[in-house]
Amino acid sequence: MKRIDAVVVIGSGPGPSTMSGADIDRYPVVRMWNHDWQPVDRYGSRYDYGLVSALDYANEAKKRPSKAWFLYSHKNTARDADGVRVDVLNHEQWFAKAAAHGAKPGSADRALKFTRGFAAAAGAIQCLKPRRLIVIGMSILRDGVTGSKYYDPAALPFYIKSYPAMAFRLPDWAADTMPPGLRGEGPHDYFAEAVIIRELADEAGTEIVWE
């Protein structure tokens, strides 16, 4: 089977720096279910797959994807939502990888949960297996931590000391700079997600292009 050349995944962050809405619409597109605020000239209008964490959101959505919903709640087994196919994403491999990297939620009393951005990107890799995954508006997933500014490289040892769970071998992309902020927040572990999404892409032979 011939592989899809590229898929675009759009989060809730700032728009692309090098692509117009028309550029985006050349590829299959995965969006959040509540993306209504995104202007067409910057984010395009194509909507092949929608990301939801519960079927209630699919029913509430003002727009429906043309092909399928990506559902990342493993508690649901529905395969259809108001005539739109539902693809339930496989969480098990994600949790296994998170555990291998010592992932912990930002709050001790909340179970680990993947962010919508991670689920959309991982779902696109898992279900569509494109050669390239063009990721827009997901700087937290790219950088693995909250915050908009970057630490000086000299601060990296201090950052690792502050967050012991990060002490496993840092991937090459983290060797130069690390952004300030929180590794985890609420039920999320941003740094683990940044590492895992790259692992999933490498295993699938998918190149991630960060916009």
Coordinates of C-alpha atoms in Angstrom, one line a residue:
M1 CA 0.0 0.0 0.0
K2 CA 1.3 3.4 -1.0
R3 CA 2.0 5.6 2.1
I4 CA 0.4 9.1 2.5
D5 CA 3.0 11.7 1.8
A6 CA 2.0 14.1 4.5
V7 CA -0.7 14.8 7.1
V8 CA -1.2 18.1 8.9
V9 CA -2.2 18.1 12.6
I10 CA -3.4 21.4 14.1
G11 CA -3.5 22.2 17.7
S12 CA -4.6 25.3 19.7
G13 CA -1.4 27.3 19.6
P14 CA -0.2 30.0 17.2
G15 CA -0.6 29.5 13.5
P16 CA 2.1 28.3 11.1
S17 CA 5.0 30.5 10.2
T18 CA 5.6 29.2 6.6
M19 CA 2.3 27.8 5.5
S20 CA -0.9 29.5 4.4
G21 CA -4.4 28.1 4.7
A22 CA -4.3 27.1 1.1
D23 CA -1.0 25.2 1.7
I24 CA -2.5 23.3 4.6
D25 CA -5.6 22.3 2.6
R26 CA -3.3 20.4 0.2
Y27 CA -3.0 17.6 2.8
P28 CA -5.3 15.5 5.0
V29 CA -5.9 17.5 8.1
V30 CA -6.4 16.5 11.8
R31 CA -8.0 19.2 14.0
M32 CA -9.4 19.5 17.5
W33 CA -13.2 19.2 17.6
N34 CA -13.6 22.9 18.7
H35 CA -11.4 24.6 16.2
D36 CA -14.0 27.1 15.1
W37 CA -11.9 30.1 16.1
Q38 CA -9.1 29.4 13.6
P39 CA -9.3 31.7 10.6
V40 CA -9.3 29.9 7.2
D41 CA -6.6 32.1 5.6
R42 CA -4.1 31.0 8.3
Y43 CA -5.3 27.5 9.3
G44 CA -7.2 26.3 6.2
S45 CA -10.6 24.7 6.0
R46 CA -9.9 21.1 5.3
Y47 CA -11.1 18.8 8.1
D48 CA -10.6 15.1 7.5
Y49 CA -10.2 13.9 11.1
G50 CA -11.4 15.4 14.4
L51 CA -9.9 14.7 17.8
V52 CA -12.2 14.2 20.8
S53 CA -11.7 12.8 24.3
A54 CA -15.4 11.8 24.6
L55 CA -18.2 11.2 22.2
D56 CA -20.3 13.9 23.8
Y57 CA -17.9 16.4 22.2
A58 CA -18.4 14.8 18.8
N59 CA -22.2 15.4 19.2
E60 CA -21.6 19.0 20.4
A61 CA -19.2 19.9 17.6
K62 CA -20.4 22.6 15.1
K63 CA -18.4 20.9 12.3
R64 CA -17.9 17.2 11.6
P65 CA -14.8 15.7 10.0
S66 CA -15.2 14.3 6.5
K67 CA -13.6 10.9 7.3
A68 CA -13.5 10.0 11.1
W69 CA -13.2 11.1 14.7
F70 CA -10.1 10.1 16.6
L71 CA -11.3 9.2 20.0
Y72 CA -8.7 8.9 22.7
S73 CA -10.8 7.6 25.6
H74 CA -10.1 3.9 25.8
K75 CA -13.3 3.5 27.8
N76 CA -15.4 4.0 24.8
T77 CA -15.9 1.3 22.1
A78 CA -18.4 3.1 19.8
R79 CA -17.5 3.0 16.1
D80 CA -20.0 5.6 14.9
A81 CA -21.1 9.1 16.0
D82 CA -24.0 10.6 14.1
G83 CA -22.9 8.9 10.9
V84 CA -19.2 9.7 11.3
R85 CA -16.8 6.8 11.8
V86 CA -15.0 6.6 15.1
D87 CA -11.4 5.4 15.4
V88 CA -10.6 4.5 19.0
L89 CA -6.9 5.2 19.5
N90 CA -4.6 2.6 21.2
H91 CA -3.4 4.0 24.5
E92 CA -1.6 0.9 25.7
Q93 CA 1.6 1.5 23.8
W94 CA 1.6 5.2 24.9
F95 CA 1.3 4.4 28.5
A96 CA 4.0 1.7 28.3
K97 CA 6.4 4.3 26.8
A98 CA 5.4 6.9 29.4
A99 CA 6.1 4.5 32.2
A100 CA 9.5 3.6 30.7
H101 CA 10.4 7.3 30.8
G102 CA 9.3 7.8 34.4
A103 CA 6.3 9.9 33.4
K104 CA 4.4 11.5 36.3
P105 CA 1.4 13.8 36.3
G106 CA 1.9 17.3 37.5
S107 CA -0.5 16.7 40.4
A108 CA 0.1 13.7 42.7
D109 CA -3.6 13.0 43.1
R110 CA -4.5 12.8 39.3
A111 CA -3.8 9.9 37.1
L112 CA -1.6 10.4 34.0
K113 CA -3.5 11.6 31.0
F114 CA -2.2 12.5 27.5
T115 CA -2.9 16.0 26.1
R116 CA -5.1 16.5 23.1
G117 CA -2.2 17.6 21.1
F118 CA -0.2 14.5 21.8
A119 CA -3.3 12.3 21.1
A120 CA -3.9 13.9 17.8
A121 CA -0.3 13.6 16.6
A122 CA 0.1 10.1 17.9
G123 CA -3.3 9.1 16.4
A124 CA -2.2 10.5 13.0
I125 CA 1.0 8.4 13.2
Q126 CA -0.8 5.3 14.4
C127 CA -3.8 5.4 12.0
L128 CA -2.5 7.2 8.9
K129 CA 1.2 6.3 8.9
P130 CA 2.3 9.3 6.8
R131 CA 5.8 9.9 5.6
R132 CA 5.7 13.4 7.1
L133 CA 3.6 14.8 10.0
I134 CA 3.3 18.5 9.8
V135 CA 2.5 19.8 13.3
I136 CA 1.0 23.2 13.8
G137 CA 0.3 25.1 17.0
M138 CA 1.8 22.6 19.4
S139 CA 4.8 24.2 20.9
I140 CA 4.3 22.4 24.2
L141 CA 4.4 19.1 22.5
R142 CA 7.5 20.2 20.6
D143 CA 9.4 21.5 23.6
G144 CA 8.1 19.2 26.3
V145 CA 7.3 21.8 28.9
T146 CA 5.2 24.9 29.3
G147 CA 6.5 28.3 28.8
S148 CA 7.4 30.5 25.8
K149 CA 11.0 31.3 26.6
Y150 CA 14.0 29.0 26.6
Y151 CA 16.6 28.3 29.2
D152 CA 20.2 29.1 28.4
P153 CA 22.0 25.8 27.7
A154 CA 24.0 26.4 30.9
A155 CA 20.8 26.1 32.9
L156 CA 20.0 22.6 31.6
P157 CA 21.8 20.7 34.5
F158 CA 19.9 22.8 37.0
Y159 CA 16.6 21.9 35.3
I160 CA 17.4 18.2 35.4
K161 CA 18.3 18.5 39.1
S162 CA 15.0 20.2 39.7
Y163 CA 13.0 17.4 38.0
P164 CA 14.8 14.1 38.8
A165 CA 12.4 12.1 36.5
M166 CA 14.1 13.8 33.5
A167 CA 17.4 12.2 34.4
F168 CA 17.2 9.5 31.7
R169 CA 19.3 10.2 28.5
L170 CA 18.1 13.4 26.9
P171 CA 17.3 13.1 23.2
D172 CA 19.5 15.1 20.8
W173 CA 16.9 17.7 20.3
A174 CA 17.0 18.7 24.0
A175 CA 20.8 19.0 24.1
D176 CA 20.9 22.6 22.9
T177 CA 18.1 24.4 24.7
M178 CA 15.3 23.6 27.1
P179 CA 12.3 26.0 27.7
P180 CA 11.4 27.2 31.1
G181 CA 8.2 26.3 32.9
L182 CA 6.6 23.1 34.2
R183 CA 7.4 19.6 33.0
G184 CA 4.0 18.4 34.3
E185 CA 0.7 20.2 35.0
G186 CA -2.5 18.6 36.3
P187 CA -2.6 15.1 34.9
H188 CA -0.1 15.8 32.1
D189 CA 3.6 15.1 31.7
Y190 CA 4.7 17.3 28.8
F191 CA 8.3 16.3 28.7
A192 CA 7.4 12.6 28.4
E193 CA 5.0 13.4 25.6
A194 CA 7.7 15.2 23.7
V195 CA 10.0 12.2 23.9
I196 CA 7.3 9.6 23.2
I197 CA 5.9 11.4 20.1
R198 CA 9.4 11.3 18.6
E199 CA 9.8 7.6 19.4
L200 CA 6.5 6.8 17.8
A201 CA 7.5 8.8 14.7
D202 CA 10.9 7.0 14.5
E203 CA 9.2 3.6 14.8
A204 CA 6.7 4.4 12.0
G205 CA 9.3 6.0 9.7
T206 CA 7.5 9.3 10.0
E207 CA 9.4 12.6 9.8
I208 CA 7.9 15.3 12.1
V209 CA 7.9 18.9 10.7
W210 CA 7.2 21.4 13.4
E211 CA 5.5 24.6 12.2

